[in-house]
Short mmCIF file of C-alpha atoms in Angstrom, two decimals:
data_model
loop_
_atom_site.label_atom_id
_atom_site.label_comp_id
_atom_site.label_asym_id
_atom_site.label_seq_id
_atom_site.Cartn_x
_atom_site.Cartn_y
_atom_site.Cartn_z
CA UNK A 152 -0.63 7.59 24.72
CA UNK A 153 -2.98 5.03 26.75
CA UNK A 154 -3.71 1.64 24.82
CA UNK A 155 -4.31 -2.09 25.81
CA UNK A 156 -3.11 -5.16 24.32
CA UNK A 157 -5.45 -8.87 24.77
CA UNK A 158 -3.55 -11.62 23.49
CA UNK A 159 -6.14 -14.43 22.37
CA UNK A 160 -4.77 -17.77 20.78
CA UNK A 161 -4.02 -16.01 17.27
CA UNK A 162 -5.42 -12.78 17.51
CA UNK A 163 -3.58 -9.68 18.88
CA UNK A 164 -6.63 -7.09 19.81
CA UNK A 165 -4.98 -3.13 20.68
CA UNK A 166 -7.04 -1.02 21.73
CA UNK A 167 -6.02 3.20 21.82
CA UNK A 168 -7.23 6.44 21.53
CA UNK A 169 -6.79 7.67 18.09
CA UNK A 170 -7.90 11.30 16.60
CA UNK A 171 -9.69 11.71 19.89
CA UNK A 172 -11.14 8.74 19.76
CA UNK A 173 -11.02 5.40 21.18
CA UNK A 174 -10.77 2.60 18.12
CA UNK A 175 -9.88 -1.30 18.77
CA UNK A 176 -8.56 -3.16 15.73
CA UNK A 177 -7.31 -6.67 15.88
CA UNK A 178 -3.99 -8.16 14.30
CA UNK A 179 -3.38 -12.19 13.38
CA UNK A 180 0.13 -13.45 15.13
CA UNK A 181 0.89 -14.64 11.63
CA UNK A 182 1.20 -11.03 10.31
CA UNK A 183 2.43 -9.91 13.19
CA UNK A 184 5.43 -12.84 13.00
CA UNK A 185 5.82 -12.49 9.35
CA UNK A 186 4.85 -8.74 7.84
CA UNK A 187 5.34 -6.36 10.90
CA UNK A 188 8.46 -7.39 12.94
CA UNK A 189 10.55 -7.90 9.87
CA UNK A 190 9.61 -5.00 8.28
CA UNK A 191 10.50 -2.87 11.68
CA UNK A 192 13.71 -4.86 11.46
CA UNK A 193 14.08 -4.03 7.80
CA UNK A 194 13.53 0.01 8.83
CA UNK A 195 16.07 -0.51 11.55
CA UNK A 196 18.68 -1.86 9.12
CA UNK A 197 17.79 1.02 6.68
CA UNK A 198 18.30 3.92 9.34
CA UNK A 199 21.98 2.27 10.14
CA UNK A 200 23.00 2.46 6.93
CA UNK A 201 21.48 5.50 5.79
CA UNK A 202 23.22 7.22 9.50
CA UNK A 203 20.50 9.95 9.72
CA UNK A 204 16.55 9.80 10.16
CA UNK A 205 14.97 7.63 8.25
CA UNK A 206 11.15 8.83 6.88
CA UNK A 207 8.54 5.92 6.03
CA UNK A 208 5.34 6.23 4.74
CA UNK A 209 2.09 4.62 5.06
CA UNK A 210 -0.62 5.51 2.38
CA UNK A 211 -3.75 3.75 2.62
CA UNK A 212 -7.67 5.02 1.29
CA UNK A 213 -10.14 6.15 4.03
CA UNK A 214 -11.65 2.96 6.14
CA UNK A 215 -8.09 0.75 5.42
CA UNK A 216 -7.04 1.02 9.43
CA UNK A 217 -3.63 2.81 8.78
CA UNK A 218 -3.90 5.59 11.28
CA UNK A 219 -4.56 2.46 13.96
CA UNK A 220 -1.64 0.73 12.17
CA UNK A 221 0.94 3.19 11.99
CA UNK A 222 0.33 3.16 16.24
CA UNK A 223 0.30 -0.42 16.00
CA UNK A 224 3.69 -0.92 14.45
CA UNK A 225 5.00 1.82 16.95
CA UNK A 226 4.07 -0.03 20.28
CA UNK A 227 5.75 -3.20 18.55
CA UNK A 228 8.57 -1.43 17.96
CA UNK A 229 9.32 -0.49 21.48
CA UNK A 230 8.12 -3.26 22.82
CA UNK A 231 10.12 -6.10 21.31
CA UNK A 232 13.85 -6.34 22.07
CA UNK A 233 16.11 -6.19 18.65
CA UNK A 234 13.96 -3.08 17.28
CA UNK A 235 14.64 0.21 17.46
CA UNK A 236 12.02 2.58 18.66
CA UNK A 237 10.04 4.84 15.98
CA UNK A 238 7.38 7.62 16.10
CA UNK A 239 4.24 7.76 14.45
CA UNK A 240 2.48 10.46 13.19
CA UNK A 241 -0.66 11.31 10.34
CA UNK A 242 -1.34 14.20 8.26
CA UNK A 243 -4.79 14.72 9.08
CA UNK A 244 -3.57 17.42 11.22
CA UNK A 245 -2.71 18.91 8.30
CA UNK A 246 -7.03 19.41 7.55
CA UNK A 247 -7.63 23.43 7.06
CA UNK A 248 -9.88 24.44 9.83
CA UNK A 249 -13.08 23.48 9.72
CA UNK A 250 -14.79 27.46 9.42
CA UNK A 251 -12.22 27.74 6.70
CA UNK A 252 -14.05 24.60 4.83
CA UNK A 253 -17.65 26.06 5.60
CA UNK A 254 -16.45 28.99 3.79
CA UNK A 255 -14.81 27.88 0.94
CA UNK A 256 -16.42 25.77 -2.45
CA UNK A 257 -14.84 23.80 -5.30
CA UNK A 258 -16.51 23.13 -8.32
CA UNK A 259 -17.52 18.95 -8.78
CA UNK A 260 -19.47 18.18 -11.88
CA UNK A 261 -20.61 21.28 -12.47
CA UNK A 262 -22.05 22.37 -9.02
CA UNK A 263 -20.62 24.80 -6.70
CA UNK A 264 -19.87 22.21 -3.00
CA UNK A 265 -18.46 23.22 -0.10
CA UNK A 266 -15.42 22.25 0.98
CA UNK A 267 -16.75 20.88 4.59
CA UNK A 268 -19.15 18.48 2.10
CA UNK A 269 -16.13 17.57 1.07
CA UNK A 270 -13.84 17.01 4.03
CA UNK A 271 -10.94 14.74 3.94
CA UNK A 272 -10.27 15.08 0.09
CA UNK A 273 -7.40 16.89 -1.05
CA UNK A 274 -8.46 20.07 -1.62
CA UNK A 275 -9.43 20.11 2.05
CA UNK A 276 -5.74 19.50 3.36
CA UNK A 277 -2.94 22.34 3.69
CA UNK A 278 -0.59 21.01 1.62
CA UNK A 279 1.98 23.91 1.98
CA UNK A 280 2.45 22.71 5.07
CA UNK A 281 2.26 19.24 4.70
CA UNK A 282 5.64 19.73 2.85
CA UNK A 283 7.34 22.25 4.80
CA UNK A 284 6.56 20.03 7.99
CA UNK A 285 7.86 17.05 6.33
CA UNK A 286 10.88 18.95 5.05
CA UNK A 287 11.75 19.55 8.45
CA UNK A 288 11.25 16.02 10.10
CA UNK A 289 13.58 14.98 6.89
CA UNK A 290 16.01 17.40 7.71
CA UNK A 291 16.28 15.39 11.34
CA UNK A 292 15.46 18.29 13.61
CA UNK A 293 13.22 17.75 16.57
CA UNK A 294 10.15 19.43 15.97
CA UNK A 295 6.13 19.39 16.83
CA UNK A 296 3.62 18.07 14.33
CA UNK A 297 -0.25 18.98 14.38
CA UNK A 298 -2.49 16.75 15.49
CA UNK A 299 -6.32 16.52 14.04
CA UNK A 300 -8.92 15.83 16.82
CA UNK A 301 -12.26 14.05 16.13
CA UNK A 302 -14.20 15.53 18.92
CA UNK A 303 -12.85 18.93 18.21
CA UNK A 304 -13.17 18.82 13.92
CA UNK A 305 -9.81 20.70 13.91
CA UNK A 306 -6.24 19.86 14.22
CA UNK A 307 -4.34 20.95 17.13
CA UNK A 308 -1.11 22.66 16.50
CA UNK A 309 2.50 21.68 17.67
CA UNK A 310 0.89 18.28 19.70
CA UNK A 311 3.17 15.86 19.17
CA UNK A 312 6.95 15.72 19.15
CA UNK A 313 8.99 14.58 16.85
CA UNK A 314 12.31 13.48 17.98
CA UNK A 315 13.36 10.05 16.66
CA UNK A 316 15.28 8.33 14.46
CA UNK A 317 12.74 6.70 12.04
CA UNK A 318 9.30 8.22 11.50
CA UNK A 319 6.57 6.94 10.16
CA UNK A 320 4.29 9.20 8.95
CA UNK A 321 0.46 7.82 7.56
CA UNK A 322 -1.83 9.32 5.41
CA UNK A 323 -4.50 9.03 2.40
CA UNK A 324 -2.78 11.23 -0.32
CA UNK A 325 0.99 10.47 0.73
CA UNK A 326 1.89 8.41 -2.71
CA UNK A 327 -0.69 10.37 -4.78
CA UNK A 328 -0.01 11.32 -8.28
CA UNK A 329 -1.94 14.61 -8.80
CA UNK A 330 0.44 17.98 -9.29
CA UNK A 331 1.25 18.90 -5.51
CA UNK A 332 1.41 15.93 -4.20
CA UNK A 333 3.65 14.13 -6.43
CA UNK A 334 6.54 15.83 -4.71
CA UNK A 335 6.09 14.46 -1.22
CA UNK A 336 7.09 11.28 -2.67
CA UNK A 337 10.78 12.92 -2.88
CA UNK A 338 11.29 12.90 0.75
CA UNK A 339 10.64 9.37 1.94
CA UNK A 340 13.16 6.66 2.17
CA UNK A 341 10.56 3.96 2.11
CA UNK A 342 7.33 3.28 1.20
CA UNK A 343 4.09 1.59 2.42
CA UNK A 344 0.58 1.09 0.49
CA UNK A 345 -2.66 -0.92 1.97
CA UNK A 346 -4.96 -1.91 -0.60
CA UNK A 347 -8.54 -3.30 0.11
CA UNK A 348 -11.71 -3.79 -1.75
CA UNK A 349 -13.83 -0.48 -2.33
CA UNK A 350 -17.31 -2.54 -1.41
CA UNK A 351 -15.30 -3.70 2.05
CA UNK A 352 -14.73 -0.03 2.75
CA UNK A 353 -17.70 1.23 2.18
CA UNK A 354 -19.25 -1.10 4.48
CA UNK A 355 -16.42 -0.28 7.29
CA UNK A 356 -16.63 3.69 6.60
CA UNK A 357 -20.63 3.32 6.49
CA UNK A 358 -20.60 0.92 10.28
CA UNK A 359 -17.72 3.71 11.88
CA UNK A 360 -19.36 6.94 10.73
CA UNK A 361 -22.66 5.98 11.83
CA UNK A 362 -21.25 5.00 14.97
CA UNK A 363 -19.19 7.92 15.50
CA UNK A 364 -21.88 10.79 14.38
CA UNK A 365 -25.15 9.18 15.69
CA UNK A 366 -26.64 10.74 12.09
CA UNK A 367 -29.54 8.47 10.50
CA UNK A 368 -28.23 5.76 8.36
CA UNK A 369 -29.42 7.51 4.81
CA UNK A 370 -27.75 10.10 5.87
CA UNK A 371 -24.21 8.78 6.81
CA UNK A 372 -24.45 6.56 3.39
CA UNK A 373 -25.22 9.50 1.07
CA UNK A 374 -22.27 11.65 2.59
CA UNK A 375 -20.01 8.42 2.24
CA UNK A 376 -20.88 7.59 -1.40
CA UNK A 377 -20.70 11.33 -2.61
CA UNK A 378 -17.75 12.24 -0.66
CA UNK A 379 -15.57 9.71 1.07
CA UNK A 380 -15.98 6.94 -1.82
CA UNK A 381 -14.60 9.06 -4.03
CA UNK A 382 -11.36 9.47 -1.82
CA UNK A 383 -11.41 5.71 -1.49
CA UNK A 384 -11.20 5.18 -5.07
CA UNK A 385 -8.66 8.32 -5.62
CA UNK A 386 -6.20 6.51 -3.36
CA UNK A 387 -6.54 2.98 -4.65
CA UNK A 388 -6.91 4.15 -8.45
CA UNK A 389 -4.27 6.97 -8.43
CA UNK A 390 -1.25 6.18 -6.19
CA UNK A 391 2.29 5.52 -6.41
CA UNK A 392 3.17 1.83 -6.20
CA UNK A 393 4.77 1.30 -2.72
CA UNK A 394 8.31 -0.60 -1.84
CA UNK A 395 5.35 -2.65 0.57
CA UNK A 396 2.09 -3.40 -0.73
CA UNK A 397 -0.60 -4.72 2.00
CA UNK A 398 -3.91 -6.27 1.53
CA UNK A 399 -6.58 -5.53 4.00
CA UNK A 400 -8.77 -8.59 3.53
CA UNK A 401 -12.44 -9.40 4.46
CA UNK A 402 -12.02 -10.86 7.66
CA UNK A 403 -10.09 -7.47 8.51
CA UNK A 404 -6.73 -8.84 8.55
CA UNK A 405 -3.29 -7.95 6.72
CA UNK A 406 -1.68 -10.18 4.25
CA UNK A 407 0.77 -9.72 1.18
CA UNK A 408 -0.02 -9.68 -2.34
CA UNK A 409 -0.62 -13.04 -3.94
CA UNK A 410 -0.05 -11.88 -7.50
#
């Protein structure tokens, strides 16, 4: 996986490829020095002691930078001495194909929506396979993982490998509460939750997706209010609490909890 690392005075800036596309996000030294290296440390201590592979989640709402994250904390990982290595995957690959959602409606107050006016809430995932995939990883056997590609609007099957020791995997619906999804809560070892203020990311999913699709502004703020706001609020409103809550703050940095 290509990606590039500037180091300004207390800014980390990594820049990678993500989904199919490229996406730069920027990390303070003082997270970095006091949230992310001890918290690899604390999974590397975990996966000793537990003696098999260790499975970590990181659930976040749409907009709150965990799929850019999760690759993030696996760069530091290998490249600081004293941690031990981890891949990083997301279930986005897990999306149904995208004909599938053209063809295929659910019901939301009272009006008959397809699911591709919908894409990226849970109805829209396979989540059959979300937990026979993660089964497996828990299970510790090498296996592939799907992979969802921007460019393409479907996920790519059996793209990455999964072959180590401690995997994180990242995701919107990970910790959810709704029947289903509950149960994938059963197979992690520890948990991860970024929090952030709905109006901040609106403002972020509004800016990327109008970037991204080219679409007229209107247009990119009506599908994000009817479809993607919704998910946003899902996530922060209807989640597990997480063994590590993060707060995705204004200036787009990560802190702890103050409360």
């Amino acid at each position: 996986m290509d990606y590039s690392v500037t180091d300004s005075e207390d800014w980390i800036t990594y820049s990678i490829r993500t989904n199919g596309l490229p996406v730069e996000a920027s990390y303070t030294k003082t997270s970095i020095e006091t949230i992310f290296i001890p918290l690899l440390q604390h999974l590397k201590e975990m996966q000793a002691e537990k003696g098999g592979r260790l499975i970590v989640y990181l659930a976040a709402p749409p907009a709150a930078g965990k799929s850019t994250l999760a690759s993030f904390l696996k760069y530091l990982s290998e490249e600081h001495s004293g941690l031990k290595p981890i891949d990083s995957i997301g279930m986005d690959g897990f999306h149904l194909q995208h004909q599938y959602l053209i063809n295929h409606a659910v019901k939301i107050d009272g009006k008959v929506v397809p699911l591709a006016k919908i894409k990226g809430a849970p109805p829209t995932y396979d989540l059959d396979g979300i937990h026979q995939k993660i089964r497996e990883i828990s299970e510790g056997a090498l296996c592939k993982w799907p992979f969802y590609d921007r460019l393409l609007h479907n996920p790519v099957q059996d793209a990455v490998t999964v072959e180590r020791d401690i995997v994180l995997i990242e995701g919107n619906y990970l910790l959810l509460k709704d029947e289903g999804w509950k149960d994938l809560a059963d197979y992690a070892d520890f948990t991860i939750r970024i929090i952030a203020d709905p109006d901040f990311l609106r403002t972020r999913l509004v800016e990327r997706k109008h970037l991204s699709s080219g679409k007229p502004l209107f247009d990119v703020e009506k599908f994000v209010d009817f479809s993607d706001m919704r998910n946003v609020r899902l996530c922060l409103d209807e989640s597990y609490p997480a063994d590590l809550t993060l707060v995705l703050n204004p200036d787009n940095s990560y802190s702890l909890p103050t409360d």
